[in-house]
Amino acid sequence: MTYLLILLALIACMAAIDAKYRLFVFASPLPAALALLGGTAMFLLWDVIAIDFGIFLHRDSALMTGLMLGDQLPLEEVFFLFFLCYNAMILFTGAMTLKVRRAARSHRSAPVTNLEERS
């Protein structure tokens, strides 16, 4: 149960950052929700395929709920994959926002040149 609570706390922290700076979900809710759900679903499919091939195996842990969504697929995996997608999008949109702000700031502070002096 501890792992699930940690994942939920981390998702809440990402949502707080997102809300403060309007980076992803709080900037465009519907497209962001579709991207998050699609990304999480893709990674879940990947997990199911890997489980089927015997690549991913679940090991019991006292830190987990013990609830399984399928053979070798614990409940916490869904929340981890959602967090992974959300974290990636916050990092990407945050980096793009920072880049745009820095470019705007450097453009404002650039010296204005008189075009007539260059002729």
PDB file of C-alpha atoms in Angstrom:
ATOM      1  CA  MET A   1       0.000   0.000   0.000  1.00  0.00           C
ATOM      2  CA  THR A   2       2.946   2.303   0.659  1.00  0.00           C
ATOM      3  CA  TYR A   3       4.048   2.252  -2.974  1.00  0.00           C
ATOM      4  CA  LEU A   4       0.570   3.193  -4.199  1.00  0.00           C
ATOM      5  CA  LEU A   5       0.370   6.077  -1.726  1.00  0.00           C
ATOM      6  CA  ILE A   6       3.785   7.327  -2.844  1.00  0.00           C
ATOM      7  CA  LEU A   7       2.699   7.174  -6.495  1.00  0.00           C
ATOM      8  CA  LEU A   8      -0.511   9.074  -5.707  1.00  0.00           C
ATOM      9  CA  ALA A   9       1.482  11.715  -3.810  1.00  0.00           C
ATOM     10  CA  LEU A  10       3.876  12.094  -6.739  1.00  0.00           C
ATOM     11  CA  ILE A  11       0.980  12.418  -9.196  1.00  0.00           C
ATOM     12  CA  ALA A  12      -0.522  15.109  -6.937  1.00  0.00           C
ATOM     13  CA  CYS A  13       2.820  16.952  -6.898  1.00  0.00           C
ATOM     14  CA  MET A  14       3.005  16.825 -10.693  1.00  0.00           C
ATOM     15  CA  ALA A  15      -0.572  18.111 -10.873  1.00  0.00           C
ATOM     16  CA  ALA A  16       0.337  20.992  -8.548  1.00  0.00           C
ATOM     17  CA  ILE A  17       3.265  21.979 -10.780  1.00  0.00           C
ATOM     18  CA  ASP A  18       1.030  21.622 -13.826  1.00  0.00           C
ATOM     19  CA  ALA A  19      -1.676  23.783 -12.249  1.00  0.00           C
ATOM     20  CA  LYS A  20       0.743  26.507 -11.165  1.00  0.00           C
ATOM     21  CA  TYR A  21       2.425  26.885 -14.540  1.00  0.00           C
ATOM     22  CA  ARG A  22      -0.401  25.603 -16.798  1.00  0.00           C
ATOM     23  CA  LEU A  23       1.942  23.244 -18.598  1.00  0.00           C
ATOM     24  CA  PHE A  24      -0.152  20.308 -19.777  1.00  0.00           C
ATOM     25  CA  VAL A  25      -3.515  19.231 -18.363  1.00  0.00           C
ATOM     26  CA  PHE A  26      -4.285  22.705 -17.058  1.00  0.00           C
ATOM     27  CA  ALA A  27      -3.333  24.243 -20.415  1.00  0.00           C
ATOM     28  CA  SER A  28      -5.392  21.932 -22.662  1.00  0.00           C
ATOM     29  CA  PRO A  29      -7.438  19.444 -20.599  1.00  0.00           C
ATOM     30  CA  LEU A  30      -9.026  17.280 -23.302  1.00  0.00           C
ATOM     31  CA  PRO A  31      -5.956  16.740 -25.532  1.00  0.00           C
ATOM     32  CA  ALA A  32      -3.806  16.217 -22.432  1.00  0.00           C
ATOM     33  CA  ALA A  33      -6.211  13.653 -20.977  1.00  0.00           C
ATOM     34  CA  LEU A  34      -6.295  11.793 -24.283  1.00  0.00           C
ATOM     35  CA  ALA A  35      -2.489  11.808 -24.456  1.00  0.00           C
ATOM     36  CA  LEU A  36      -2.164  10.577 -20.881  1.00  0.00           C
ATOM     37  CA  LEU A  37      -4.737   7.837 -21.324  1.00  0.00           C
ATOM     38  CA  GLY A  38      -3.283   6.819 -24.684  1.00  0.00           C
ATOM     39  CA  GLY A  39       0.275   6.748 -23.365  1.00  0.00           C
ATOM     40  CA  THR A  40      -0.723   4.795 -20.277  1.00  0.00           C
ATOM     41  CA  ALA A  41      -2.712   2.330 -22.418  1.00  0.00           C
ATOM     42  CA  MET A  42       0.247   1.875 -24.778  1.00  0.00           C
ATOM     43  CA  PHE A  43       2.607   1.126 -21.896  1.00  0.00           C
ATOM     44  CA  LEU A  44       0.047  -1.240 -20.353  1.00  0.00           C
ATOM     45  CA  LEU A  45      -0.158  -3.107 -23.647  1.00  0.00           C
ATOM     46  CA  TRP A  46       3.622  -3.245 -23.703  1.00  0.00           C
ATOM     47  CA  ASP A  47       3.575  -4.690 -20.165  1.00  0.00           C
ATOM     48  CA  VAL A  48       0.947  -7.297 -21.073  1.00  0.00           C
ATOM     49  CA  ILE A  49       3.006  -8.400 -24.081  1.00  0.00           C
ATOM     50  CA  ALA A  50       6.166  -8.555 -21.973  1.00  0.00           C
ATOM     51  CA  ILE A  51       4.311 -10.551 -19.298  1.00  0.00           C
ATOM     52  CA  ASP A  52       3.054 -12.933 -21.978  1.00  0.00           C
ATOM     53  CA  PHE A  53       6.635 -13.477 -23.182  1.00  0.00           C
ATOM     54  CA  GLY A  54       7.800 -14.019 -19.598  1.00  0.00           C
ATOM     55  CA  ILE A  55       9.957 -10.876 -19.562  1.00  0.00           C
ATOM     56  CA  PHE A  56       8.132  -9.057 -16.739  1.00  0.00           C
ATOM     57  CA  LEU A  57       7.471 -10.966 -13.547  1.00  0.00           C
ATOM     58  CA  HIS A  58       5.788  -9.670 -10.414  1.00  0.00           C
ATOM     59  CA  ARG A  59       7.431 -10.266  -7.057  1.00  0.00           C
ATOM     60  CA  ASP A  60       5.403  -9.949  -3.870  1.00  0.00           C
ATOM     61  CA  SER A  61       6.288  -6.998  -1.683  1.00  0.00           C
ATOM     62  CA  ALA A  62       5.012  -5.762   1.646  1.00  0.00           C
ATOM     63  CA  LEU A  63       4.993  -2.249   0.141  1.00  0.00           C
ATOM     64  CA  MET A  64       2.331  -3.137  -2.436  1.00  0.00           C
ATOM     65  CA  THR A  65      -1.415  -3.687  -2.113  1.00  0.00           C
ATOM     66  CA  GLY A  66      -1.314  -7.210  -3.504  1.00  0.00           C
ATOM     67  CA  LEU A  67      -4.216  -6.402  -5.856  1.00  0.00           C
ATOM     68  CA  MET A  68      -3.604  -7.828  -9.289  1.00  0.00           C
ATOM     69  CA  LEU A  69      -5.274  -6.624 -12.504  1.00  0.00           C
ATOM     70  CA  GLY A  70      -4.057  -9.671 -14.349  1.00  0.00           C
ATOM     71  CA  ASP A  71      -1.446 -12.357 -14.168  1.00  0.00           C
ATOM     72  CA  GLN A  72       1.791 -10.632 -13.066  1.00  0.00           C
ATOM     73  CA  LEU A  73       0.160  -7.155 -13.398  1.00  0.00           C
ATOM     74  CA  PRO A  74      -0.226  -5.354 -10.055  1.00  0.00           C
ATOM     75  CA  LEU A  75      -2.579  -2.402  -9.555  1.00  0.00           C
ATOM     76  CA  GLU A  76       0.352  -0.104  -8.834  1.00  0.00           C
ATOM     77  CA  GLU A  77       1.686  -0.603 -12.362  1.00  0.00           C
ATOM     78  CA  VAL A  78      -1.184   1.419 -13.844  1.00  0.00           C
ATOM     79  CA  PHE A  79      -0.471   4.338 -11.513  1.00  0.00           C
ATOM     80  CA  PHE A  80       3.260   4.092 -12.196  1.00  0.00           C
ATOM     81  CA  LEU A  81       2.714   4.176 -15.961  1.00  0.00           C
ATOM     82  CA  PHE A  82       0.312   7.116 -15.623  1.00  0.00           C
ATOM     83  CA  PHE A  83       2.903   8.937 -13.500  1.00  0.00           C
ATOM     84  CA  LEU A  84       5.606   8.130 -16.063  1.00  0.00           C
ATOM     85  CA  CYS A  85       3.542   9.645 -18.892  1.00  0.00           C
ATOM     86  CA  TYR A  86       2.487  12.682 -16.850  1.00  0.00           C
ATOM     87  CA  ASN A  87       6.045  13.309 -15.683  1.00  0.00           C
ATOM     88  CA  ALA A  88       7.369  13.103 -19.251  1.00  0.00           C
ATOM     89  CA  MET A  89       4.790  15.586 -20.504  1.00  0.00           C
ATOM     90  CA  ILE A  90       5.395  18.035 -17.644  1.00  0.00           C
ATOM     91  CA  LEU A  91       9.145  17.880 -18.294  1.00  0.00           C
ATOM     92  CA  PHE A  92       8.671  18.358 -22.045  1.00  0.00           C
ATOM     93  CA  THR A  93       6.120  21.188 -21.845  1.00  0.00           C
ATOM     94  CA  GLY A  94       8.075  22.795 -19.009  1.00  0.00           C
ATOM     95  CA  ALA A  95      11.266  22.753 -21.080  1.00  0.00           C
ATOM     96  CA  MET A  96       9.449  24.212 -24.085  1.00  0.00           C
ATOM     97  CA  THR A  97       7.869  26.932 -21.949  1.00  0.00           C
ATOM     98  CA  LEU A  98      11.246  27.793 -20.439  1.00  0.00           C
ATOM     99  CA  LYS A  99      12.807  27.945 -23.910  1.00  0.00           C
ATOM    100  CA  VAL A 100      10.093  30.296 -25.183  1.00  0.00           C
ATOM    101  CA  ARG A 101      10.382  32.548 -22.116  1.00  0.00           C
ATOM    102  CA  ARG A 102      14.151  32.725 -22.388  1.00  0.00           C
ATOM    103  CA  ALA A 103      13.933  33.550 -26.089  1.00  0.00           C
ATOM    104  CA  ALA A 104      11.403  36.300 -25.389  1.00  0.00           C
ATOM    105  CA  ARG A 105      13.564  37.690 -22.587  1.00  0.00           C
ATOM    106  CA  SER A 106      16.717  37.741 -24.738  1.00  0.00           C
ATOM    107  CA  HIS A 107      14.761  39.327 -27.591  1.00  0.00           C
ATOM    108  CA  ARG A 108      13.553  42.128 -25.294  1.00  0.00           C
ATOM    109  CA  SER A 109      17.033  42.761 -23.891  1.00  0.00           C
ATOM    110  CA  ALA A 110      18.796  42.757 -27.286  1.00  0.00           C
ATOM    111  CA  PRO A 111      20.100  46.173 -28.267  1.00  0.00           C
ATOM    112  CA  VAL A 112      18.057  47.979 -30.891  1.00  0.00           C
ATOM    113  CA  THR A 113      20.167  48.850 -33.894  1.00  0.00           C
ATOM    114  CA  ASN A 114      19.486  51.626 -36.309  1.00  0.00           C
ATOM    115  CA  LEU A 115      19.223  50.207 -39.800  1.00  0.00           C
ATOM    116  CA  GLU A 116      20.309  53.519 -41.350  1.00  0.00           C
ATOM    117  CA  GLU A 117      23.703  53.317 -39.613  1.00  0.00           C
ATOM    118  CA  ARG A 118      24.431  49.992 -41.345  1.00  0.00           C
ATOM    119  CA  SER A 119      23.997  51.471 -44.859  1.00  0.00           C
TER     120      SER A 119
END
